[in-house]
Amino acid sequence: MCCSVLPPLVALLLLQLVHVSDGHREDYKYGRQHSEQPGKEHYCSWKCVLFTLQWPGGFCQSLNDQSLCKIPQSVNNWTIHGLWPLKSLHCCDCWPMFHSDVQELEAELTEHWPSLLKTKSSFQFWKEEWKKHGACAACVEGFNSPLRYFQTCLKLRHQFDIHRLLDDAGITPSCDRPYKVEEVHGVLAPHLGDKLEIQCVTDDKDQEVWFQVKIGLSRNLTVGCDHHGDAQGDFAAGSNPVSYPSPGHPCRPGIPFYYLPINHQQPLRPCD
């Protein structure tokens, strides 16, 4: 009798466990509760976050292997590189991200946060950004699930419409007209804060090329958090510097740089 009853009981218990597990995963899609984060005030150590936008026309110049670059036909604007909490402690890769977590945002993410590498799908890019940075930011309510993290990033992308601000000031992509960091900073700073960082790379012609903007934000997403002085600008798990895949540097005052156009057919040589 014991043997005939035990298997159904075991099966029932297993079904209940699976149900609870799925329920928790669905709940976490919309954010873990503060009660699940003991010692939250100590756990959430970061105060500044960098919202980083990249210009596809200059992105290829930032790669060691430029042949890896691709610019999808649908991409004609500044795209998101990431949202990175600085000096974040106690991060772990124990919170996996699934495609279902961001499925409702996929069309918008594909437009505003695409992968620009042939070797990496957009979902793989998003998954890496969540693992390295989103999970570190998740101690703050607005970031406490993959869905909320990416929703917040998209809202910031709409808020900081760099292309429109530059276009209104007559700063447009060009192969012939260089710009100086002072004039670009003067256009963007009233909207992105004085602490923004305009980043360049040096191309194979030894020219400075604009490819990225870093916007310092406080934990409540107000502009102007001072992130300068951090090693490499960016910290993550274990308070170790994070090595990002681009050799960008702050565009140098007084030295002209190029804001190259997007060329989908020839992303490596947009001006040929």
Short mmCIF file of C-alpha atoms in Angstrom, two decimals:
data_model
loop_
_atom_site.label_atom_id
_atom_site.label_comp_id
_atom_site.label_asym_id
_atom_site.label_seq_id
_atom_site.Cartn_x
_atom_site.Cartn_y
_atom_site.Cartn_z
CA MET A 1 0.00 0.00 0.00
CA CYS A 2 2.85 2.32 0.85
CA CYS A 3 4.44 1.76 -2.51
CA SER A 4 1.18 2.37 -4.40
CA VAL A 5 0.47 5.71 -2.62
CA LEU A 6 3.94 7.24 -2.57
CA PRO A 7 4.44 7.93 -6.29
CA PRO A 8 1.23 9.99 -6.68
CA LEU A 9 2.14 12.00 -3.56
CA VAL A 10 5.62 12.65 -4.90
CA ALA A 11 4.20 13.67 -8.25
CA LEU A 12 1.76 16.06 -6.57
CA LEU A 13 4.54 17.66 -4.53
CA LEU A 14 6.68 18.08 -7.63
CA LEU A 15 3.83 19.74 -9.49
CA GLN A 16 3.33 22.15 -6.61
CA LEU A 17 7.02 23.02 -6.56
CA VAL A 18 7.02 23.70 -10.29
CA HIS A 19 3.96 25.89 -9.89
CA VAL A 20 5.57 27.91 -7.11
CA SER A 21 8.79 28.24 -9.09
CA ASP A 22 6.94 29.50 -12.18
CA GLY A 23 4.90 31.85 -10.04
CA HIS A 24 8.03 33.38 -8.52
CA ARG A 25 9.60 33.80 -11.96
CA GLU A 26 6.48 35.58 -13.19
CA ASP A 27 6.44 37.79 -10.09
CA TYR A 28 10.10 38.67 -10.56
CA LYS A 29 9.38 39.76 -14.11
CA TYR A 30 7.56 42.72 -12.56
CA GLY A 31 10.07 43.28 -9.74
CA ARG A 32 11.26 41.72 -6.53
CA GLN A 33 9.83 43.20 -3.38
CA HIS A 34 11.97 45.14 -0.90
CA SER A 35 11.22 42.52 1.76
CA GLU A 36 13.18 40.02 -0.33
CA GLN A 37 16.32 42.14 -0.08
CA PRO A 38 17.51 42.07 3.54
CA GLY A 39 19.95 44.81 4.44
CA LYS A 40 18.95 46.67 1.29
CA GLU A 41 20.40 49.95 2.51
CA HIS A 42 23.84 48.29 2.69
CA TYR A 43 23.39 46.16 -0.39
CA CYS A 44 22.58 49.09 -2.69
CA SER A 45 25.93 50.85 -2.56
CA TRP A 46 25.93 52.79 -5.81
CA LYS A 47 24.90 56.44 -6.06
CA CYS A 48 25.58 57.28 -9.70
CA VAL A 49 24.64 55.54 -12.91
CA LEU A 50 25.90 56.20 -16.44
CA PHE A 51 23.36 56.20 -19.24
CA THR A 52 25.46 55.72 -22.35
CA LEU A 53 24.36 56.38 -25.93
CA GLN A 54 26.45 55.51 -28.96
CA TRP A 55 26.49 56.90 -32.49
CA PRO A 56 26.47 54.04 -35.04
CA GLY A 57 28.37 56.13 -37.59
CA GLY A 58 31.36 56.22 -35.26
CA PHE A 59 30.92 52.87 -33.53
CA CYS A 60 32.80 50.85 -36.15
CA GLN A 61 35.87 53.02 -35.63
CA SER A 62 35.93 51.96 -31.97
CA LEU A 63 36.41 48.26 -32.74
CA ASN A 64 39.74 46.50 -32.93
CA ASP A 65 38.28 44.31 -35.68
CA GLN A 66 36.15 46.70 -37.71
CA SER A 67 34.95 43.91 -40.01
CA LEU A 68 32.66 42.77 -37.15
CA CYS A 69 30.56 45.93 -37.43
CA LYS A 70 27.05 46.02 -38.86
CA ILE A 71 24.44 48.76 -38.86
CA PRO A 72 20.89 47.45 -39.46
CA GLN A 73 18.93 49.30 -42.15
CA SER A 74 16.37 50.37 -39.54
CA VAL A 75 19.00 52.17 -37.41
CA ASN A 76 19.41 55.85 -38.25
CA ASN A 77 19.76 57.43 -34.83
CA TRP A 78 21.68 57.30 -31.57
CA THR A 79 21.34 53.92 -29.90
CA ILE A 80 21.67 52.73 -26.31
CA HIS A 81 24.95 51.19 -25.19
CA GLY A 82 23.92 50.63 -21.59
CA LEU A 83 22.90 51.87 -18.17
CA TRP A 84 25.74 51.21 -15.73
CA PRO A 85 25.68 51.73 -11.96
CA LEU A 86 29.06 52.90 -10.66
CA LYS A 87 30.97 51.33 -7.77
CA SER A 88 28.29 48.72 -7.30
CA LEU A 89 28.97 46.03 -4.69
CA HIS A 90 27.46 42.61 -3.97
CA CYS A 91 26.43 41.99 -7.58
CA CYS A 92 25.98 38.45 -8.83
CA ASP A 93 24.97 36.64 -11.98
CA CYS A 94 22.35 34.61 -10.10
CA TRP A 95 19.36 36.38 -11.70
CA PRO A 96 18.99 34.99 -15.22
CA MET A 97 17.14 36.83 -17.95
CA PHE A 98 14.80 35.08 -20.38
CA HIS A 99 13.45 36.19 -23.73
CA SER A 100 9.94 36.32 -22.25
CA ASP A 101 11.14 38.99 -19.77
CA VAL A 102 11.46 41.59 -22.55
CA GLN A 103 9.22 40.16 -25.26
CA GLU A 104 6.72 43.02 -24.97
CA LEU A 105 9.57 45.53 -25.48
CA GLU A 106 11.35 43.68 -28.28
CA ALA A 107 10.31 45.93 -31.18
CA GLU A 108 11.29 49.09 -29.31
CA LEU A 109 14.55 47.60 -28.04
CA THR A 110 15.46 46.41 -31.53
CA GLU A 111 15.08 49.99 -32.77
CA HIS A 112 16.79 51.81 -29.91
CA TRP A 113 19.16 49.17 -28.48
CA PRO A 114 20.34 46.99 -31.38
CA SER A 115 23.53 44.97 -31.50
CA LEU A 116 25.99 46.56 -33.91
CA LEU A 117 28.15 43.44 -34.05
CA LYS A 118 27.78 40.65 -36.61
CA THR A 119 28.74 38.09 -33.99
CA LYS A 120 26.14 39.07 -31.40
CA SER A 121 22.34 39.05 -31.61
CA SER A 122 20.42 41.91 -30.04
CA PHE A 123 18.96 39.62 -27.37
CA GLN A 124 22.45 38.39 -26.51
CA PHE A 125 23.54 42.03 -26.13
CA TRP A 126 20.59 42.81 -23.83
CA LYS A 127 21.17 39.66 -21.80
CA GLU A 128 24.83 40.57 -21.24
CA GLU A 129 23.93 44.11 -20.21
CA TRP A 130 21.39 42.81 -17.69
CA LYS A 131 23.86 40.29 -16.25
CA LYS A 132 26.73 42.79 -15.93
CA HIS A 133 24.82 45.93 -14.99
CA GLY A 134 21.06 45.50 -14.68
CA ALA A 135 21.33 42.94 -11.90
CA CYS A 136 23.62 45.36 -10.03
CA ALA A 137 21.05 48.16 -10.37
CA ALA A 138 18.16 45.91 -9.32
CA CYS A 139 18.35 46.99 -5.67
CA VAL A 140 16.52 50.18 -6.76
CA GLU A 141 12.79 49.78 -7.33
CA GLY A 142 12.71 51.19 -10.86
CA PHE A 143 15.28 48.60 -11.98
CA ASN A 144 14.20 45.58 -9.94
CA SER A 145 13.47 43.22 -12.82
CA PRO A 146 14.75 42.83 -16.39
CA LEU A 147 11.48 44.26 -17.68
CA ARG A 148 11.67 47.35 -15.48
CA TYR A 149 15.37 47.88 -16.18
CA PHE A 150 14.84 47.91 -19.94
CA GLN A 151 11.65 49.96 -19.67
CA THR A 152 13.59 52.61 -17.75
CA CYS A 153 16.38 52.60 -20.33
CA LEU A 154 13.90 53.15 -23.14
CA LYS A 155 12.25 56.02 -21.25
CA LEU A 156 15.66 57.65 -20.82
CA ARG A 157 16.38 57.20 -24.53
CA HIS A 158 13.20 59.11 -25.37
CA GLN A 159 13.99 61.75 -22.75
CA PHE A 160 17.50 62.39 -24.08
CA ASP A 161 16.85 62.92 -27.77
CA ILE A 162 20.42 63.88 -28.67
CA HIS A 163 19.83 63.76 -32.42
CA ARG A 164 17.06 66.38 -32.22
CA LEU A 165 19.05 68.66 -29.90
CA LEU A 166 22.07 68.58 -32.21
CA ASP A 167 20.02 68.95 -35.38
CA ASP A 168 18.22 72.00 -33.97
CA ALA A 169 21.63 73.57 -33.31
CA GLY A 170 22.90 72.82 -36.82
CA ILE A 171 25.26 70.05 -35.68
CA THR A 172 24.69 67.27 -38.19
CA PRO A 173 26.72 64.25 -39.36
CA SER A 174 29.32 65.22 -41.94
CA CYS A 175 32.42 63.82 -43.64
CA ASP A 176 33.88 67.28 -44.14
CA ARG A 177 32.91 69.47 -41.22
CA PRO A 178 34.67 68.84 -37.90
CA TYR A 179 33.29 70.02 -34.56
CA LYS A 180 34.84 70.94 -31.23
CA VAL A 181 33.84 69.50 -27.89
CA GLU A 182 33.10 72.98 -26.54
CA GLU A 183 30.34 73.71 -29.05
CA VAL A 184 28.75 70.27 -28.69
CA HIS A 185 28.94 70.45 -24.90
CA GLY A 186 27.29 73.87 -25.00
CA VAL A 187 24.32 72.41 -26.90
CA LEU A 188 23.89 69.25 -24.80
CA ALA A 189 24.78 70.38 -21.26
CA PRO A 190 21.54 72.33 -20.59
CA HIS A 191 19.61 69.09 -21.23
CA LEU A 192 22.04 66.36 -20.13
CA GLY A 193 23.84 68.12 -17.28
CA ASP A 194 27.33 69.60 -17.00
CA LYS A 195 28.81 66.23 -16.05
CA LEU A 196 28.14 64.62 -19.43
CA GLU A 197 31.13 63.07 -21.17
CA ILE A 198 31.56 63.33 -24.95
CA GLN A 199 33.70 60.40 -26.09
CA CYS A 200 35.83 59.98 -29.19
CA VAL A 201 37.99 57.29 -30.75
CA THR A 202 41.00 57.73 -33.02
CA ASP A 203 40.44 56.16 -36.44
CA ASP A 204 43.02 54.63 -38.78
CA LYS A 205 43.54 58.05 -40.39
CA ASP A 206 44.53 59.44 -36.98
CA GLN A 207 41.36 61.53 -36.87
CA GLU A 208 39.21 61.97 -33.80
CA VAL A 209 35.73 60.49 -34.35
CA TRP A 210 32.74 61.00 -32.08
CA PHE A 211 31.00 57.80 -31.05
CA GLN A 212 29.55 58.01 -27.55
CA VAL A 213 27.96 60.20 -24.86
CA LYS A 214 27.90 59.28 -21.17
CA ILE A 215 25.24 60.96 -19.05
CA GLY A 216 25.72 60.90 -15.29
CA LEU A 217 22.49 60.31 -13.37
CA SER A 218 21.73 59.96 -9.69
CA ARG A 219 19.84 57.00 -8.29
CA ASN A 220 16.53 58.82 -8.83
CA LEU A 221 17.59 59.50 -12.46
CA THR A 222 18.14 63.25 -12.12
CA VAL A 223 21.00 64.51 -14.29
CA GLY A 224 24.34 65.70 -13.03
CA CYS A 225 25.74 62.97 -10.78
CA ASP A 226 29.53 63.43 -10.70
CA HIS A 227 31.12 60.21 -11.96
CA HIS A 228 34.48 61.68 -12.97
CA GLY A 229 37.50 60.32 -11.17
CA ASP A 230 36.30 56.71 -11.25
CA ALA A 231 38.87 54.41 -12.82
CA GLN A 232 37.77 53.89 -16.43
CA GLY A 233 34.58 55.71 -15.45
CA ASP A 234 32.74 52.47 -14.76
CA PHE A 235 32.63 49.95 -11.91
CA ALA A 236 30.52 46.88 -11.34
CA ALA A 237 30.56 43.58 -9.47
CA GLY A 238 32.96 43.38 -6.57
CA SER A 239 34.02 47.00 -7.08
CA ASN A 240 36.36 45.90 -9.87
CA PRO A 241 36.79 48.09 -12.95
CA VAL A 242 34.78 46.85 -15.91
CA SER A 243 36.54 46.67 -19.26
CA TYR A 244 34.17 47.83 -21.97
CA PRO A 245 34.78 46.74 -25.56
CA SER A 246 35.69 50.17 -26.90
CA PRO A 247 38.86 52.25 -26.56
CA GLY A 248 36.93 55.47 -26.14
CA HIS A 249 38.36 58.54 -24.48
CA PRO A 250 36.95 61.97 -23.66
CA CYS A 251 37.07 64.15 -26.77
CA ARG A 252 39.92 66.59 -26.18
CA PRO A 253 39.13 70.30 -25.74
CA GLY A 254 40.20 72.38 -28.70
CA ILE A 255 40.83 69.39 -30.98
CA PRO A 256 38.32 68.97 -33.83
CA PHE A 257 36.46 65.68 -34.15
CA TYR A 258 34.22 64.22 -36.85
CA TYR A 259 30.56 63.31 -36.43
CA LEU A 260 30.48 60.76 -39.24
CA PRO A 261 27.27 59.88 -41.13
CA ILE A 262 25.71 56.43 -40.98
CA ASN A 263 26.42 54.34 -44.05
CA HIS A 264 24.56 51.00 -43.93
CA GLN A 265 26.31 49.59 -47.00
CA GLN A 266 29.80 50.67 -45.92
CA PRO A 267 29.72 51.11 -42.15
CA LEU A 268 33.53 50.89 -41.95
CA ARG A 269 34.10 53.60 -44.56
CA PRO A 270 31.10 55.94 -44.32
CA CYS A 271 32.79 58.68 -46.34
CA ASP A 272 34.22 56.64 -49.23
#
